[in-house]
Short mmCIF file of C-alpha atoms in Angstrom, two decimals:
data_model
loop_
_atom_site.label_atom_id
_atom_site.label_comp_id
_atom_site.label_asym_id
_atom_site.label_seq_id
_atom_site.Cartn_x
_atom_site.Cartn_y
_atom_site.Cartn_z
CA MET A 1 -1.90 30.88 -10.20
CA SER A 2 -2.03 27.99 -7.75
CA VAL A 3 -3.10 24.48 -8.72
CA ILE A 4 -4.29 21.69 -6.44
CA PHE A 5 -4.05 17.99 -7.18
CA ARG A 6 -5.06 14.97 -5.12
CA ALA A 7 -3.91 11.35 -4.97
CA PRO A 8 -5.32 8.58 -2.75
CA GLY A 9 -3.59 6.05 -0.55
CA ARG A 10 -4.36 2.39 -1.01
CA VAL A 11 -5.25 -0.85 0.72
CA ASN A 12 -4.07 -4.05 -0.88
CA LEU A 13 -6.79 -6.67 -0.49
CA ILE A 14 -4.51 -9.52 -1.60
CA GLY A 15 -1.22 -9.96 -3.45
CA GLU A 16 1.52 -8.97 -1.03
CA HIS A 17 5.21 -8.80 -1.99
CA THR A 18 4.34 -9.94 -5.50
CA ASP A 19 4.60 -6.63 -7.35
CA TYR A 20 8.41 -6.45 -7.36
CA ASN A 21 8.39 -10.05 -8.57
CA GLY A 22 6.38 -9.21 -11.69
CA GLY A 23 3.25 -10.77 -10.22
CA PHE A 24 -0.39 -9.95 -9.62
CA VAL A 25 -1.90 -7.66 -6.98
CA LEU A 26 -5.44 -6.60 -6.14
CA PRO A 27 -5.57 -3.25 -4.31
CA ILE A 28 -8.12 -0.47 -4.02
CA ALA A 29 -7.48 3.25 -3.94
CA ILE A 30 -9.03 4.50 -0.70
CA ASN A 31 -11.03 7.45 0.53
CA PHE A 32 -7.98 8.91 2.32
CA GLU A 33 -6.00 11.22 0.09
CA CYS A 34 -3.08 13.60 -0.15
CA ARG A 35 -3.59 17.06 -1.63
CA VAL A 36 -0.74 19.19 -2.94
CA THR A 37 -1.07 22.86 -3.85
CA ALA A 38 1.63 24.25 -6.14
CA SER A 39 2.32 27.99 -6.28
CA PRO A 40 5.01 29.96 -8.15
CA SER A 41 8.08 30.70 -6.06
CA ASP A 42 11.64 31.99 -6.36
CA HIS A 43 12.98 28.76 -4.91
CA TRP A 44 11.75 25.28 -3.98
CA THR A 45 9.94 25.20 -0.64
CA VAL A 46 7.54 22.72 0.93
CA THR A 47 4.97 22.99 3.70
CA SER A 48 3.35 20.09 5.55
CA ARG A 49 0.12 21.00 7.31
CA GLN A 50 0.22 17.80 9.35
CA LEU A 51 3.77 18.40 10.58
CA ASN A 52 3.25 22.17 10.84
CA GLU A 53 6.56 22.68 9.07
CA THR A 54 7.80 24.78 6.16
CA VAL A 55 11.29 24.16 4.84
CA ALA A 56 13.47 25.10 1.91
CA LEU A 57 13.47 21.97 -0.19
CA PRO A 58 16.94 20.49 -0.55
CA LEU A 59 17.19 18.83 -3.96
CA GLU A 60 19.22 15.99 -2.50
CA LYS A 61 18.58 13.00 -0.28
CA THR A 62 18.46 13.83 3.44
CA GLY A 63 16.68 10.83 4.97
CA ARG A 64 13.67 12.95 5.91
CA TRP A 65 10.09 13.03 4.64
CA THR A 66 11.10 15.75 2.20
CA ASP A 67 12.98 13.16 0.13
CA TYR A 68 9.73 12.09 -1.54
CA VAL A 69 9.08 15.66 -2.66
CA ALA A 70 12.70 16.41 -3.54
CA GLY A 71 12.81 13.32 -5.76
CA VAL A 72 9.67 14.50 -7.54
CA ALA A 73 11.10 18.00 -8.00
CA LEU A 74 14.25 16.58 -9.56
CA GLU A 75 12.34 14.13 -11.77
CA PHE A 76 9.52 16.41 -12.94
CA GLY A 77 10.36 20.01 -12.06
CA SER A 78 11.66 22.92 -14.05
CA SER A 79 10.74 26.25 -12.47
CA PRO A 80 10.82 26.33 -8.65
CA LEU A 81 7.54 26.07 -6.76
CA HIS A 82 6.13 26.21 -3.27
CA LEU A 83 4.31 22.95 -2.52
CA GLU A 84 1.78 22.80 0.30
CA ILE A 85 0.92 19.28 1.44
CA ASP A 86 -2.31 18.35 3.19
CA SER A 87 -2.58 14.58 3.62
CA ALA A 88 -5.18 12.45 5.38
CA VAL A 89 -3.34 9.19 4.59
CA PRO A 90 -1.97 7.88 7.91
CA ILE A 91 1.83 7.91 7.89
CA GLY A 92 3.70 4.66 8.54
CA SER A 93 0.55 2.54 8.48
CA GLY A 94 1.15 0.66 5.25
CA LEU A 95 -1.56 2.61 3.41
CA SER A 96 0.95 4.08 0.98
CA SER A 97 1.16 7.67 2.17
CA SER A 98 4.46 7.97 0.27
CA ALA A 99 2.99 7.03 -3.12
CA ALA A 100 0.04 9.38 -2.57
CA LEU A 101 2.50 12.19 -1.81
CA GLU A 102 4.66 11.39 -4.83
CA VAL A 103 1.75 11.18 -7.27
CA ALA A 104 -0.03 14.31 -6.01
CA SER A 105 3.25 16.25 -5.99
CA ALA A 106 4.15 15.13 -9.52
CA LEU A 107 0.74 16.16 -10.83
CA ALA A 108 1.02 19.53 -9.11
CA VAL A 109 4.52 20.13 -10.48
CA THR A 110 3.49 19.20 -14.02
CA HIS A 111 0.02 20.83 -13.77
CA GLY A 112 -1.34 17.43 -14.71
CA ASN A 113 0.26 17.50 -18.15
CA ILE A 114 1.63 13.97 -18.10
CA ASP A 115 0.61 10.58 -19.43
CA ARG A 116 -0.84 8.46 -16.63
CA MET A 117 1.40 5.44 -17.18
CA ALA A 118 4.45 7.70 -17.35
CA LEU A 119 3.28 9.19 -14.06
CA VAL A 120 3.23 5.70 -12.51
CA ARG A 121 6.62 4.69 -13.86
CA ARG A 122 8.41 7.90 -12.99
CA THR A 123 7.02 8.31 -9.48
CA ASN A 124 7.93 4.67 -8.84
CA LYS A 125 11.41 5.52 -10.11
CA VAL A 126 11.60 8.32 -7.54
CA GLU A 127 10.85 5.90 -4.73
CA ARG A 128 13.24 3.24 -6.00
CA GLU A 129 16.19 5.29 -7.18
CA PHE A 130 16.04 8.49 -5.12
CA VAL A 131 14.38 7.43 -1.86
CA GLY A 132 15.97 4.00 -2.10
CA MET A 133 13.06 1.62 -1.52
CA PRO A 134 13.17 -1.27 -4.05
CA CYS A 135 9.39 -1.49 -4.44
CA GLY A 136 7.18 -2.53 -7.34
CA ILE A 137 4.66 -0.35 -9.15
CA MET A 138 1.51 -1.28 -7.21
CA ASP A 139 1.25 1.74 -4.91
CA GLN A 140 1.72 4.41 -7.53
CA TYR A 141 -0.35 2.46 -10.07
CA VAL A 142 -3.51 2.18 -7.99
CA SER A 143 -3.13 5.76 -6.75
CA VAL A 144 -3.25 6.89 -10.38
CA PHE A 145 -5.73 4.40 -11.89
CA GLY A 146 -8.05 3.64 -8.95
CA GLU A 147 -11.78 3.39 -9.68
CA LYS A 148 -14.67 4.05 -7.32
CA GLY A 149 -16.38 0.87 -6.16
CA HIS A 150 -13.79 -1.42 -7.74
CA ALA A 151 -10.51 -3.11 -6.99
CA LEU A 152 -7.81 -3.29 -9.66
CA LEU A 153 -6.30 -6.59 -10.73
CA ILE A 154 -2.87 -5.33 -11.75
CA ASP A 155 -0.40 -7.35 -13.79
CA CYS A 156 2.85 -5.85 -12.54
CA GLN A 157 4.85 -7.46 -15.34
CA SER A 158 2.89 -5.95 -18.23
CA GLY A 159 1.76 -2.81 -16.41
CA THR A 160 -1.90 -3.41 -17.25
CA HIS A 161 -5.03 -3.92 -15.19
CA ARG A 162 -8.70 -4.76 -15.19
CA THR A 163 -11.34 -3.70 -12.71
CA VAL A 164 -12.89 -6.15 -10.26
CA PRO A 165 -16.26 -5.35 -8.62
CA LEU A 166 -16.22 -5.44 -4.84
CA PRO A 167 -18.50 -7.78 -2.88
CA GLU A 168 -21.37 -6.63 -0.66
CA ALA A 169 -19.08 -6.42 2.34
CA SER A 170 -17.35 -3.79 4.43
CA ILE A 171 -13.60 -3.24 4.39
CA LEU A 172 -12.01 -2.11 7.64
CA VAL A 173 -8.35 -1.44 8.25
CA VAL A 174 -6.91 -1.82 11.75
CA ASN A 175 -3.62 -0.07 12.49
CA SER A 176 -1.49 -1.93 15.02
CA MET A 177 0.27 1.38 15.84
CA VAL A 178 3.66 -0.35 15.73
CA LYS A 179 6.39 -0.41 13.13
CA HIS A 180 9.34 -2.60 14.00
CA GLU A 181 12.88 -1.61 13.03
CA LEU A 182 13.15 -4.69 10.83
CA SER A 183 10.64 -3.30 8.35
CA GLY A 184 13.01 -1.42 6.06
CA SER A 185 15.97 -3.82 6.11
CA ALA A 186 13.81 -6.97 5.89
CA TYR A 187 11.98 -5.59 2.84
CA ARG A 188 15.31 -5.23 1.05
CA ASP A 189 16.32 -8.68 2.25
CA ARG A 190 13.18 -10.21 0.74
CA VAL A 191 13.84 -8.51 -2.60
CA ARG A 192 17.37 -9.95 -2.59
CA GLU A 193 16.18 -13.40 -1.50
CA CYS A 194 13.64 -13.50 -4.34
CA GLN A 195 16.38 -12.63 -6.81
CA GLU A 196 18.49 -15.46 -5.39
CA ASP A 197 15.55 -17.86 -5.75
CA CYS A 198 15.24 -16.85 -9.41
CA ILE A 199 18.86 -17.86 -9.96
CA THR A 200 18.33 -21.14 -8.10
CA LEU A 201 15.20 -21.96 -10.07
CA GLY A 202 16.57 -20.81 -13.42
CA VAL A 203 13.91 -18.17 -14.09
CA THR A 204 14.05 -14.45 -14.75
CA SER A 205 11.11 -13.71 -12.45
CA LEU A 206 9.17 -15.60 -9.79
CA ARG A 207 6.12 -14.80 -11.93
CA GLU A 208 7.20 -17.79 -14.03
CA VAL A 209 7.07 -20.25 -11.11
CA THR A 210 4.17 -22.67 -10.67
CA PRO A 211 2.93 -23.12 -7.07
CA SER A 212 4.50 -26.16 -5.40
CA PRO A 213 5.20 -27.19 -1.79
CA ASN A 214 8.74 -28.08 -2.88
CA LEU A 215 9.73 -24.50 -3.71
CA PRO A 216 12.01 -22.44 -1.44
CA PRO A 217 9.84 -20.57 1.10
CA ARG A 218 10.08 -17.10 -0.49
CA ALA A 219 9.30 -18.41 -3.96
CA ARG A 220 6.55 -20.62 -2.54
CA HIS A 221 4.83 -17.58 -1.10
CA VAL A 222 5.07 -15.55 -4.31
CA ALA A 223 3.83 -18.37 -6.54
CA SER A 224 0.93 -19.29 -4.26
CA GLU A 225 0.04 -15.62 -3.67
CA ASN A 226 -0.17 -14.95 -7.39
CA GLN A 227 -2.66 -17.79 -7.70
CA ARG A 228 -4.65 -16.49 -4.73
CA VAL A 229 -4.95 -13.09 -6.41
CA LEU A 230 -6.35 -14.66 -9.57
CA ASP A 231 -8.73 -16.82 -7.53
CA PHE A 232 -9.83 -13.78 -5.50
CA ALA A 233 -10.65 -11.84 -8.67
CA GLU A 234 -12.90 -14.66 -9.90
CA ALA A 235 -14.57 -15.53 -6.56
CA LYS A 236 -18.31 -14.92 -6.34
CA ASP A 237 -18.88 -14.99 -2.59
CA ALA A 238 -17.38 -13.23 0.42
CA GLY A 239 -16.69 -16.52 2.20
CA THR A 240 -14.24 -17.58 -0.51
CA LEU A 241 -12.61 -14.16 -0.44
CA GLY A 242 -12.18 -14.44 3.33
CA ARG A 243 -10.59 -17.88 3.05
CA LEU A 244 -8.10 -16.61 0.50
CA MET A 245 -7.21 -13.68 2.76
CA ILE A 246 -6.47 -16.03 5.65
CA GLU A 247 -4.35 -18.27 3.42
CA SER A 248 -2.46 -15.17 2.28
CA HIS A 249 -1.72 -14.14 5.86
CA ILE A 250 -0.51 -17.60 6.82
CA SER A 251 1.83 -17.62 3.83
CA LEU A 252 3.15 -14.16 4.67
CA ARG A 253 3.67 -15.27 8.27
CA ASP A 254 5.25 -18.66 7.67
CA ASP A 255 6.85 -18.65 4.20
CA TYR A 256 7.68 -14.98 3.69
CA GLU A 257 8.20 -14.19 7.39
CA VAL A 258 7.11 -10.55 7.28
CA SER A 259 4.36 -10.59 9.87
CA CYS A 260 4.81 -9.88 13.57
CA GLU A 261 3.15 -10.70 16.88
CA GLU A 262 0.80 -7.72 16.81
CA LEU A 263 -0.42 -8.37 13.27
CA ASP A 264 -0.92 -12.08 13.98
CA TYR A 265 -2.92 -11.20 17.08
CA LEU A 266 -5.18 -8.81 15.17
CA VAL A 267 -5.83 -11.38 12.46
CA ASP A 268 -6.47 -14.18 14.96
CA GLN A 269 -8.82 -12.02 17.03
CA SER A 270 -10.63 -10.78 13.92
CA MET A 271 -11.39 -14.35 12.95
CA GLN A 272 -13.06 -14.87 16.33
CA HIS A 273 -15.69 -12.28 15.42
CA PRO A 274 -18.79 -13.78 13.75
CA GLY A 275 -19.12 -10.95 11.23
CA VAL A 276 -15.63 -11.32 9.74
CA TYR A 277 -15.15 -13.26 6.50
CA GLY A 278 -11.38 -12.92 6.47
CA ALA A 279 -8.42 -10.80 7.53
CA ARG A 280 -4.75 -10.46 6.67
CA MET A 281 -1.78 -8.18 7.12
CA THR A 282 -1.50 -5.58 4.38
CA GLY A 283 1.57 -3.64 3.36
CA GLY A 284 5.23 -4.40 3.84
CA GLY A 285 4.84 -6.04 7.23
CA PHE A 286 6.56 -5.99 10.65
CA GLY A 287 3.81 -3.68 11.87
CA GLY A 288 1.34 -1.39 10.19
CA CYS A 289 -2.15 -2.63 9.40
CA ILE A 290 -4.42 -5.56 8.81
CA VAL A 291 -7.39 -5.45 6.46
CA ALA A 292 -10.63 -7.22 7.38
CA LEU A 293 -13.62 -8.12 5.22
CA LEU A 294 -16.88 -8.28 7.15
CA THR A 295 -20.65 -8.00 6.99
CA PRO A 296 -21.76 -4.34 6.91
CA GLU A 297 -24.16 -4.69 9.83
CA THR A 298 -21.38 -5.79 12.19
CA GLU A 299 -18.99 -2.88 11.58
CA ALA A 300 -19.59 -1.08 14.88
CA ASP A 301 -19.55 -4.27 16.95
CA TYR A 302 -16.33 -5.45 15.30
CA GLU A 303 -14.66 -2.08 15.89
CA GLN A 304 -15.47 -2.20 19.60
CA PHE A 305 -14.43 -5.85 19.85
CA ILE A 306 -11.05 -5.49 18.13
CA ARG A 307 -10.26 -2.20 19.88
CA GLU A 308 -10.90 -3.64 23.34
CA SER A 309 -9.12 -6.91 22.61
CA TYR A 310 -6.00 -5.19 21.31
CA LYS A 311 -5.92 -2.62 24.08
CA ASN A 312 -6.20 -5.34 26.74
CA GLU A 313 -3.36 -7.30 25.15
CA TYR A 314 -0.92 -4.53 24.20
CA LEU A 315 -2.01 -1.55 26.33
CA MET A 316 -2.51 0.68 23.32
CA GLU A 317 -5.48 1.50 21.19
CA PRO A 318 -5.46 0.71 17.48
CA GLU A 319 -6.69 3.17 14.91
CA ILE A 320 -9.50 1.81 12.76
CA TYR A 321 -10.37 3.13 9.32
CA ARG A 322 -13.52 2.38 7.36
CA VAL A 323 -12.34 2.43 3.78
CA SER A 324 -14.04 2.33 0.42
CA ALA A 325 -12.74 2.12 -3.13
CA ALA A 326 -12.11 5.64 -4.44
CA GLU A 327 -11.20 7.34 -7.69
CA GLY A 328 -7.57 7.68 -8.66
CA ALA A 329 -5.55 10.88 -8.73
CA GLY A 330 -6.66 14.07 -10.39
CA ARG A 331 -7.05 17.83 -10.27
CA VAL A 332 -9.02 19.44 -7.46
CA SER A 333 -9.17 23.10 -8.44
CA SER A 334 -7.15 26.17 -9.29
CA SER A 335 -7.12 29.65 -7.81
#
């Protein structure tokens, strides 16, 4: 018998590069998901519909996309399976296609017989220890626990969350269509630099640091970003949310230094549009996407405006996704 499980990607509204520092984040699970069908097999195989590829699954690290599935097979598997992947989460965009793949694959391998927090912890372990990306728990957490119509305020230190209602505003994601080579190495550099700041400041985690202009730049970003997340969760109007998003982007650009020319351009141009409350880069940085909060009636006009502006400047057309807060991972069906 085959089983099918789904897991969504995510957009982080605010709280960037805080999760691996034990901080606060405020993402939504999105209406773009990965589906994995698991069928009995004599040996581990995997098919990607998007890549039109079927391969024997090597249960070792190869540096290819199959590492995410191989890590899951090693962490959760017993009997071999054939896994068929059908994902609508854009790859390399910063919308967490990897976490969606890990979570959906783990559910399919275990037939859903796993505690949800264990699912978060162990799929995050796959990404950190097998794939080798020293990330926090945010991506897997919101993919598992996401709620329709709500963001999650996640405390990455305690591994707990509360839901936050979304404002009467539209959320659009604009993909710059670039990913600079710095992205992987700089992410690891920032993790190391935050650890060094902890030693300098005499703390075990930058979560303990109070915002101050006198902090080292990396710690200054993390401390101020944690406060912005808490302020965002309590804000009652879209204008305040937009201001906090802009402040977040400026901090990511200047203190954390993970933005890039294309992302800065998209944010700056977005803020020229009268329907936009706020915009910021989302994801690891050095390419990928921005997220914009805007009035619902200006969606189409904003899309045309930002598409034409970006194409005129960079001679390529951005992809634009209208996203909404979706339910977390679960079973689709069996056959």
